Amino acid sequence: MKLVVELFKWSALPLLILVALWLFPPKINTDVLALVPDSSMSDPVRALLAVPSQKLSATIFVLISNDERRLAHQSAGNLFQRAEQSNLFKEILWQRDPEELASQYESLQRFALNFSSPEQFVEDDYSNWLMTKWFGFDTPIGMLQRDPLQIDAGINRFFAEQMSDTQVFDDAPYFERAGEWGTLLQLDAGKLASSIMWQRDFNVWLEAEQARAETEGYQILAVGSARYAYAAMDQAKGEVSTIGLASLIAIISLLLLVFRRAFLIAVVFYPLAVGTGAALLITQLIFGQIHILTTVFGACLMGVSVDYAFHWLFAKSEQREQRISGLLALSAVSSILVFLAQALSPYEALAQMGVFSAVGLLVAVLVVIFMFPRVVANTTSHFPLLKWEQFPSLRPNLALVIAITAILILVIMIIRAPADDDVRKLQPLNTALQQEQLALSEWLAVDMAPRTIIVSAPAEDELLVAMRAAQIRAEALAVGEAFSVVSNLANVVLPQQEQQRRIDLLKHWFEQEENLVAFEQNLGITLDRAALQQRISQLSVLTLSGLAANPLMEPWSISVVKGAPASGDDSPAQSYYGALMVTSNAEAWKRLESASWDEGVVLVDRADAISASLKVGREFASYLFAMALVALAGLLVWRQGWRAGILRLGVAAAGALAGLMALYVAGLALNVFSVLSLLLVLGLGIDFALFVASKAAYAINAVVCSAVTSILAFGLLALSAVPVLASIGLIIAVGISVAFLTALVLSERGASNGN
Amino acid sequence: MTDSSMRGASLISGLTKVVIPLAVLMLFAAQLATADEALDSVKSRLSENTLSFGVFEQTKTISSLSRPLKSSGSFLFEQHQGVIWLTQSPFFSQQCWTAESVSSASASYWVRAIFAGDFEQLSAFFEITASWSEEQWLVKLVPLNEAVAAILSAVEVSGSQHLERISYQETGGHSTEITLTPTDIRPDIDWASCP
């Protein structure tokens, strides 16, 4: 009866956590850009890249193709309707309203001369240029009659270039490739695109649509960050589920084999569940969101909490639960301290993992220490009788030398070991998605992941001049390599001074009566002078803000920002920032990076920026690791004496060192996640050392169970196709194995009888 | 359809890629097309001419004008360079269409394609058919694209050993006729003079 009351009381805690999680549901962030720490870019640069980046991450580009344009149109129309009915998208772009487009075109006609070709405004040559248009063949006669002075020639060419090789049928854009017709839908999910729930729903919808397309004989290509994020998460989830299931089976099997009471299964998983729930809640409350990598790494770590339960149950079977509680507390405190230090990291991904792990472990160990004595009346261990005291251990001095050597080598290696922080190597290569992206890129002739050259200057005109110069220099540097400028503001807007010159020149030409008379005589037509006068008088200069306000100009409007002027010094503020989007192969980009540029030019590669951020994270984690070694040495020496303390730390260091060596043998290099895995090996290694050193069979048996479940689970993870998960699995599996063996070898012979 | 929407539709038609290259297009009007043997023969004939030059005469008939606009001059085509179009009468003017352009929004793209007999590029915009009569060939282009059809009604290109005649009709009743006559002496045209 007393047990039932206790169980009822303890069931309130998970319920409370569930209610809190329902009230404050965790927002899982799958955006890899969230890894970039705020300090890595200046505010204007971040602002400049944020909008196109958000737009790209929120948009799915879907191309529907068929041998017949009519059928492609029909399929796209049906897909458009189903996309609307799905309520998955905030906006769907396909057909364009001709009236709206015409109105936007007319609103730009005031700035027509901004778009004119340079030869149109060669000094004193306007008459000749105009005659070339009328007597040449590259302008339809109908258009010449509508616009006899060809004021709109440039703006028409600009719009024609905008269309690139797009053709318009039934107000929708079409592309033709090798006899096949394709049309493009842009599905914009807005902020929802980063939500896992939305990504799941979208992928279910898309798979159904692709299956339908296969049946009905047309093709759908879909590309967007949401697809990559979901595919990567799905793969990681599948593999983490495998490790979870393997761990679950191993733990349940051990519980049933050793303690033979089904009730204990619920008891053992209770601290894990409550710890994870509390960790999610606190991390969400502190950071407002949880990065997907935090949950993956945190889930691995939470497996440690199961070890606490095993230790307690083994101790209970020998009536030693009082003593084990002290050891558990020491073990947990050492780990929690390390993770709390990690929580102070300025790098949010690391800080989140620190908070998640520290909270999870703290709650789990408290639950084991305080709940287990109240709900577990007695246990009997059926673990095979092993004489651990007979296991060969080294002579004390030799053990000490080895421990110190392992610690020193580890400190040196963790700081100086070769590292590779390239974010691209963390992701699995999803061949199917890559091919789909490649196929769509070929259809649309676009680069889905352009690099960026940021240019800044104190004024609009200077910015435009600098951007044009940057393009010329970049093209010259990259000559012979695959390199092209996707967009450059300076190719769209001329300096205001030049625009004004053109307006003045045209006005001046029009005011000379002899020009108009000669024109009329050459062609035999009569000009409507009043209408032309009105048209010319309306011509105006296009500014960057005017450009940004025009919806047709969206691709460029998002590539300029005005930064806050610098304060506190007399130097001119570099307050205008523009972005050149370029597509480039690695060699061309390398050339650009190694060249010297003016002060206001910055080259930005998003993948490189994230990799640089990961480097900062790894360096922080490495120093944290080294400091943790020192702090743990102090704690262990204080609690266990200098010789025992160094031996315990030596065990953990040997495990971490083995994990590190395994990483190199497997051809991988150190990154932030492998350092964090080493930190985990360090924590587990100290646990093993503490428990094995007790020489008590129950404690060593618990370590065996803990090691077996962890090695099995992380060994499976080492086979993952996701490189980052594989390296975590490899380090921990090898590290734990070696730490366990070292714990036996380095423990003092006959030092204790378990008391 | 309201006046406004008709105006909009018409304007948008004019905004499509064909706006500029259109005349060029018709000019050389290509042939797209199909597995038509006659067309293949024309392609083959034109692609043999890696270098051609001569003089041209152009007549533009504008429906609202009583007299046509006539011009004449020289031209030079080189497969890997492009086309130089030198108008000498009634005024002097030179236009260069280089082979480098890969954008269909560029006149160069179309001009070079037609002189080179590379008609694949035009297939998306026209239904192209060809016919032969003795040693004379004729290629007809019918707009597929509604934006092109809003401006052009018919295009014809013809010749024998070389491209000799290009003509096209616009929807407003205007027409343009160009005759190309090969010469033995290369005209005094230089790529160095192109920008």
mmCIF file of N, CA and C in Angstrom, chain A residues 497-572:
data_model
loop_
_atom_site.group_PDB
_atom_site.id
_atom_site.type_symbol
_atom_site.label_atom_id
_atom_site.label_comp_id
_atom_site.label_asym_id
_atom_site.label_seq_id
_atom_site.Cartn_x
_atom_site.Cartn_y
_atom_site.Cartn_z
ATOM 1 N N GLN A 497 24.161 60.286 -61.108
ATOM 2 C CA GLN A 497 24.795 61.293 -61.959
ATOM 3 C C GLN A 497 24.669 60.907 -63.445
ATOM 4 N N GLU A 498 24.880 59.626 -63.735
ATOM 5 C CA GLU A 498 24.793 59.155 -65.113
ATOM 6 C C GLU A 498 23.343 59.188 -65.611
ATOM 7 N N GLN A 499 22.427 58.821 -64.730
ATOM 8 C CA GLN A 499 21.011 58.858 -65.128
ATOM 9 C C GLN A 499 20.607 60.286 -65.485
ATOM 10 N N GLN A 500 21.048 61.226 -64.659
ATOM 11 C CA GLN A 500 20.690 62.630 -64.891
ATOM 12 C C GLN A 500 21.298 63.119 -66.208
ATOM 13 N N ARG A 501 22.536 62.672 -66.492
ATOM 14 C CA ARG A 501 23.192 63.068 -67.745
ATOM 15 C C ARG A 501 22.358 62.615 -68.938
ATOM 16 N N ARG A 502 21.851 61.404 -68.872
ATOM 17 C CA ARG A 502 21.055 60.874 -69.972
ATOM 18 C C ARG A 502 19.756 61.668 -70.146
ATOM 19 N N ILE A 503 19.108 61.960 -69.043
ATOM 20 C CA ILE A 503 17.853 62.720 -69.117
ATOM 21 C C ILE A 503 18.129 64.097 -69.754
ATOM 22 N N ASP A 504 19.197 64.728 -69.285
ATOM 23 C CA ASP A 504 19.543 66.057 -69.812
ATOM 24 C C ASP A 504 19.858 65.984 -71.306
ATOM 25 N N LEU A 505 20.581 64.913 -71.697
ATOM 26 C CA LEU A 505 20.983 64.775 -73.096
ATOM 27 C C LEU A 505 19.744 64.598 -73.998
ATOM 28 N N LEU A 506 18.806 63.751 -73.534
ATOM 29 C CA LEU A 506 17.601 63.515 -74.338
ATOM 30 C C LEU A 506 16.771 64.805 -74.429
ATOM 31 N N LYS A 507 16.647 65.501 -73.304
ATOM 32 C CA LYS A 507 15.885 66.758 -73.292
ATOM 33 C C LYS A 507 16.513 67.756 -74.260
ATOM 34 N N HIS A 508 17.813 67.831 -74.199
ATOM 35 C CA HIS A 508 18.540 68.764 -75.054
ATOM 36 C C HIS A 508 18.335 68.405 -76.528
ATOM 37 N N TRP A 509 18.424 67.113 -76.850
ATOM 38 C CA TRP A 509 18.235 66.655 -78.237
ATOM 39 C C TRP A 509 16.822 67.014 -78.706
ATOM 40 N N PHE A 510 15.851 66.785 -77.840
ATOM 41 C CA PHE A 510 14.447 67.019 -78.204
ATOM 42 C C PHE A 510 14.175 68.507 -78.399
ATOM 43 N N GLU A 511 14.889 69.346 -77.645
ATOM 44 C CA GLU A 511 14.656 70.800 -77.747
ATOM 45 C C GLU A 511 15.233 71.393 -79.035
ATOM 46 N N GLN A 512 16.141 70.664 -79.707
ATOM 47 C CA GLN A 512 16.721 71.158 -80.962
ATOM 48 C C GLN A 512 15.765 70.827 -82.108
ATOM 49 N N GLU A 513 15.093 71.815 -82.628
ATOM 50 C CA GLU A 513 14.075 71.604 -83.658
ATOM 51 C C GLU A 513 14.647 70.878 -84.880
ATOM 52 N N GLU A 514 15.909 71.203 -85.233
ATOM 53 C CA GLU A 514 16.485 70.592 -86.436
ATOM 54 C C GLU A 514 16.597 69.062 -86.308
ATOM 55 N N ASN A 515 16.800 68.567 -85.081
ATOM 56 C CA ASN A 515 16.854 67.117 -84.872
ATOM 57 C C ASN A 515 15.520 66.468 -85.226
ATOM 58 N N LEU A 516 14.446 67.104 -84.765
ATOM 59 C CA LEU A 516 13.116 66.534 -84.988
ATOM 60 C C LEU A 516 12.746 66.603 -86.468
ATOM 61 N N VAL A 517 13.107 67.705 -87.088
ATOM 62 C CA VAL A 517 12.790 67.875 -88.511
ATOM 63 C C VAL A 517 13.541 66.828 -89.339
ATOM 64 N N ALA A 518 14.840 66.662 -89.048
ATOM 65 C CA ALA A 518 15.635 65.677 -89.790
ATOM 66 C C ALA A 518 15.068 64.280 -89.601
ATOM 67 N N PHE A 519 14.672 63.985 -88.392
ATOM 68 C CA PHE A 519 14.087 62.674 -88.075
ATOM 69 C C PHE A 519 12.827 62.440 -88.913
ATOM 70 N N GLU A 520 11.950 63.441 -88.934
ATOM 71 C CA GLU A 520 10.679 63.310 -89.673
ATOM 72 C C GLU A 520 10.934 63.174 -91.179
ATOM 73 N N GLN A 521 11.914 63.908 -91.657
ATOM 74 C CA GLN A 521 12.196 63.853 -93.103
ATOM 75 C C GLN A 521 12.795 62.510 -93.509
ATOM 76 N N ASN A 522 13.702 62.002 -92.693
ATOM 77 C CA ASN A 522 14.335 60.715 -93.008
ATOM 78 C C ASN A 522 13.323 59.572 -93.057
ATOM 79 N N LEU A 523 12.361 59.638 -92.155
ATOM 80 C CA LEU A 523 11.431 58.512 -92.039
ATOM 81 C C LEU A 523 10.106 58.765 -92.754
ATOM 82 N N GLY A 524 9.815 60.010 -93.001
ATOM 83 C CA GLY A 524 8.533 60.322 -93.622
ATOM 84 C C GLY A 524 7.381 60.219 -92.654
ATOM 85 N N ILE A 525 7.637 60.437 -91.388
ATOM 86 C CA ILE A 525 6.541 60.392 -90.411
ATOM 87 C C ILE A 525 6.453 61.725 -89.686
ATOM 88 N N THR A 526 5.327 61.905 -88.958
ATOM 89 C CA THR A 526 5.151 63.126 -88.180
ATOM 90 C C THR A 526 5.096 62.769 -86.700
ATOM 91 N N LEU A 527 5.935 63.424 -85.921
ATOM 92 C CA LEU A 527 5.984 63.134 -84.487
ATOM 93 C C LEU A 527 4.874 63.860 -83.738
ATOM 94 N N ASP A 528 4.320 63.190 -82.705
ATOM 95 C CA ASP A 528 3.360 63.854 -81.808
ATOM 96 C C ASP A 528 4.191 64.554 -80.728
ATOM 97 N N ARG A 529 4.557 65.782 -81.000
ATOM 98 C CA ARG A 529 5.528 66.470 -80.139
ATOM 99 C C ARG A 529 5.014 66.722 -78.724
ATOM 100 N N ALA A 530 3.730 67.018 -78.614
ATOM 101 C CA ALA A 530 3.180 67.302 -77.289
ATOM 102 C C ALA A 530 3.270 66.061 -76.403
ATOM 103 N N ALA A 531 2.893 64.910 -76.998
ATOM 104 C CA ALA A 531 2.930 63.665 -76.216
ATOM 105 C C ALA A 531 4.370 63.332 -75.824
ATOM 106 N N LEU A 532 5.289 63.525 -76.774
ATOM 107 C CA LEU A 532 6.698 63.222 -76.481
ATOM 108 C C LEU A 532 7.247 64.170 -75.425
ATOM 109 N N GLN A 533 6.833 65.426 -75.527
ATOM 110 C CA GLN A 533 7.270 66.421 -74.540
ATOM 111 C C GLN A 533 6.839 65.997 -73.130
ATOM 112 N N GLN A 534 5.597 65.542 -73.051
ATOM 113 C CA GLN A 534 5.071 65.122 -71.742
ATOM 114 C C GLN A 534 5.831 63.891 -71.227
ATOM 115 N N ARG A 535 6.075 62.949 -72.138
ATOM 116 C CA ARG A 535 6.786 61.714 -71.758
ATOM 117 C C ARG A 535 8.192 62.052 -71.246
ATOM 118 N N ILE A 536 8.894 62.919 -71.962
ATOM 119 C CA ILE A 536 10.273 63.254 -71.580
ATOM 120 C C ILE A 536 10.296 64.028 -70.260
ATOM 121 N N SER A 537 9.302 64.878 -70.079
ATOM 122 C CA SER A 537 9.295 65.681 -68.841
ATOM 123 C C SER A 537 9.056 64.810 -67.610
ATOM 124 N N GLN A 538 8.489 63.628 -67.818
ATOM 125 C CA GLN A 538 8.227 62.746 -66.671
ATOM 126 C C GLN A 538 9.439 61.898 -66.285
ATOM 127 N N LEU A 539 10.463 61.914 -67.129
ATOM 128 C CA LEU A 539 11.618 61.058 -66.845
ATOM 129 C C LEU A 539 12.298 61.480 -65.545
ATOM 130 N N SER A 540 12.715 60.481 -64.787
ATOM 131 C CA SER A 540 13.255 60.770 -63.465
ATOM 132 C C SER A 540 14.413 59.821 -63.141
ATOM 133 N N VAL A 541 15.097 60.129 -62.043
ATOM 134 C CA VAL A 541 16.262 59.331 -61.629
ATOM 135 C C VAL A 541 15.813 58.220 -60.676
ATOM 136 N N LEU A 542 16.272 57.023 -60.936
ATOM 137 C CA LEU A 542 15.928 55.874 -60.087
ATOM 138 C C LEU A 542 16.918 55.784 -58.928
ATOM 139 N N THR A 543 16.369 55.754 -57.701
ATOM 140 C CA THR A 543 17.243 55.612 -56.526
ATOM 141 C C THR A 543 17.168 54.169 -56.028
ATOM 142 N N LEU A 544 18.058 53.830 -55.121
ATOM 143 C CA LEU A 544 18.040 52.464 -54.586
ATOM 144 C C LEU A 544 16.744 52.195 -53.833
ATOM 145 N N SER A 545 16.245 53.210 -53.108
ATOM 146 C CA SER A 545 14.993 52.985 -52.381
ATOM 147 C C SER A 545 13.833 52.870 -53.363
ATOM 148 N N GLY A 546 13.901 53.631 -54.465
ATOM 149 C CA GLY A 546 12.865 53.519 -55.488
ATOM 150 C C GLY A 546 12.872 52.142 -56.119
ATOM 151 N N LEU A 547 14.063 51.606 -56.286
ATOM 152 C CA LEU A 547 14.193 50.268 -56.856
ATOM 153 C C LEU A 547 13.598 49.231 -55.902
ATOM 154 N N ALA A 548 13.940 49.395 -54.619
ATOM 155 C CA ALA A 548 13.475 48.425 -53.625
ATOM 156 C C ALA A 548 11.959 48.429 -53.511
ATOM 157 N N ALA A 549 11.330 49.602 -53.800
ATOM 158 C CA ALA A 549 9.879 49.714 -53.634
ATOM 159 C C ALA A 549 9.123 49.044 -54.772
ATOM 160 N N ASN A 550 9.826 48.718 -55.857
ATOM 161 C CA ASN A 550 9.107 48.124 -56.983
ATOM 162 C C ASN A 550 9.081 46.610 -56.880
ATOM 163 N N PRO A 551 7.878 46.038 -56.861
ATOM 164 C CA PRO A 551 7.773 44.592 -56.674
ATOM 165 C C PRO A 551 8.484 43.778 -57.753
ATOM 166 N N LEU A 552 8.591 44.329 -58.957
ATOM 167 C CA LEU A 552 9.263 43.578 -60.021
ATOM 168 C C LEU A 552 10.744 43.415 -59.725
ATOM 169 N N MET A 553 11.250 44.285 -58.865
ATOM 170 C CA MET A 553 12.695 44.323 -58.633
ATOM 171 C C MET A 553 13.130 43.487 -57.446
ATOM 172 N N GLU A 554 12.237 42.650 -56.949
ATOM 173 C CA GLU A 554 12.516 41.965 -55.697
ATOM 174 C C GLU A 554 13.905 41.321 -55.595
ATOM 175 N N PRO A 555 14.367 40.654 -56.617
ATOM 176 C CA PRO A 555 15.680 40.020 -56.470
ATOM 177 C C PRO A 555 16.789 41.011 -56.141
ATOM 178 N N TRP A 556 16.620 42.251 -56.565
ATOM 179 C CA TRP A 556 17.665 43.228 -56.263
ATOM 180 C C TRP A 556 17.346 44.041 -55.022
ATOM 181 N N SER A 557 16.053 44.223 -54.776
ATOM 182 C CA SER A 557 15.702 45.055 -53.630
ATOM 183 C C SER A 557 16.208 44.423 -52.346
ATOM 184 N N ILE A 558 16.370 43.120 -52.364
ATOM 185 C CA ILE A 558 16.814 42.468 -51.139
ATOM 186 C C ILE A 558 18.331 42.441 -51.042
ATOM 187 N N SER A 559 19.016 42.976 -52.006
ATOM 188 C CA SER A 559 20.462 42.864 -51.919
ATOM 189 C C SER A 559 21.144 44.197 -51.627
ATOM 190 N N VAL A 560 20.432 45.096 -50.991
ATOM 191 C CA VAL A 560 21.072 46.325 -50.544
ATOM 192 C C VAL A 560 20.475 46.749 -49.198
ATOM 193 N N VAL A 561 21.319 47.164 -48.280
ATOM 194 C CA VAL A 561 20.826 47.690 -47.006
ATOM 195 C C VAL A 561 21.629 48.933 -46.651
ATOM 196 N N LYS A 562 21.002 49.752 -45.839
ATOM 197 C CA LYS A 562 21.717 50.936 -45.369
ATOM 198 C C LYS A 562 22.080 50.687 -43.911
ATOM 199 N N GLY A 563 23.379 50.637 -43.624
ATOM 200 C CA GLY A 563 23.826 50.366 -42.265
ATOM 201 C C GLY A 563 23.888 51.642 -41.458
ATOM 202 N N ALA A 564 23.941 51.494 -40.145
ATOM 203 C CA ALA A 564 24.034 52.658 -39.272
ATOM 204 C C ALA A 564 25.378 53.330 -39.485
ATOM 205 N N PRO A 565 25.403 54.648 -39.555
ATOM 206 C CA PRO A 565 26.697 55.313 -39.748
ATOM 207 C C PRO A 565 27.617 55.089 -38.556
ATOM 208 N N ALA A 566 28.893 54.996 -38.858
ATOM 209 C CA ALA A 566 29.851 54.819 -37.771
ATOM 210 C C ALA A 566 29.862 56.071 -36.917
ATOM 211 N N SER A 567 30.042 55.891 -35.630
ATOM 212 C CA SER A 567 30.057 57.062 -34.758
ATOM 213 C C SER A 567 31.376 57.118 -34.008
ATOM 214 N N GLY A 568 31.696 58.297 -33.552
ATOM 215 C CA GLY A 568 32.854 58.437 -32.688
ATOM 216 C C GLY A 568 34.165 58.693 -33.401
ATOM 217 N N ASP A 569 34.182 58.699 -34.709
ATOM 218 C CA ASP A 569 35.413 59.090 -35.392
ATOM 219 C C ASP A 569 35.071 59.933 -36.612
ATOM 220 N N ASP A 570 36.075 60.496 -37.198
ATOM 221 C CA ASP A 570 35.842 61.440 -38.290
ATOM 222 C C ASP A 570 35.822 60.764 -39.660
ATOM 223 N N SER A 571 36.139 59.473 -39.698
ATOM 224 C CA SER A 571 36.164 58.791 -40.982
ATOM 225 C C SER A 571 34.749 58.651 -41.528
ATOM 226 N N PRO A 572 34.628 58.680 -42.859
ATOM 227 C CA PRO A 572 33.286 58.592 -43.417
ATOM 228 C C PRO A 572 32.662 57.235 -43.100
#
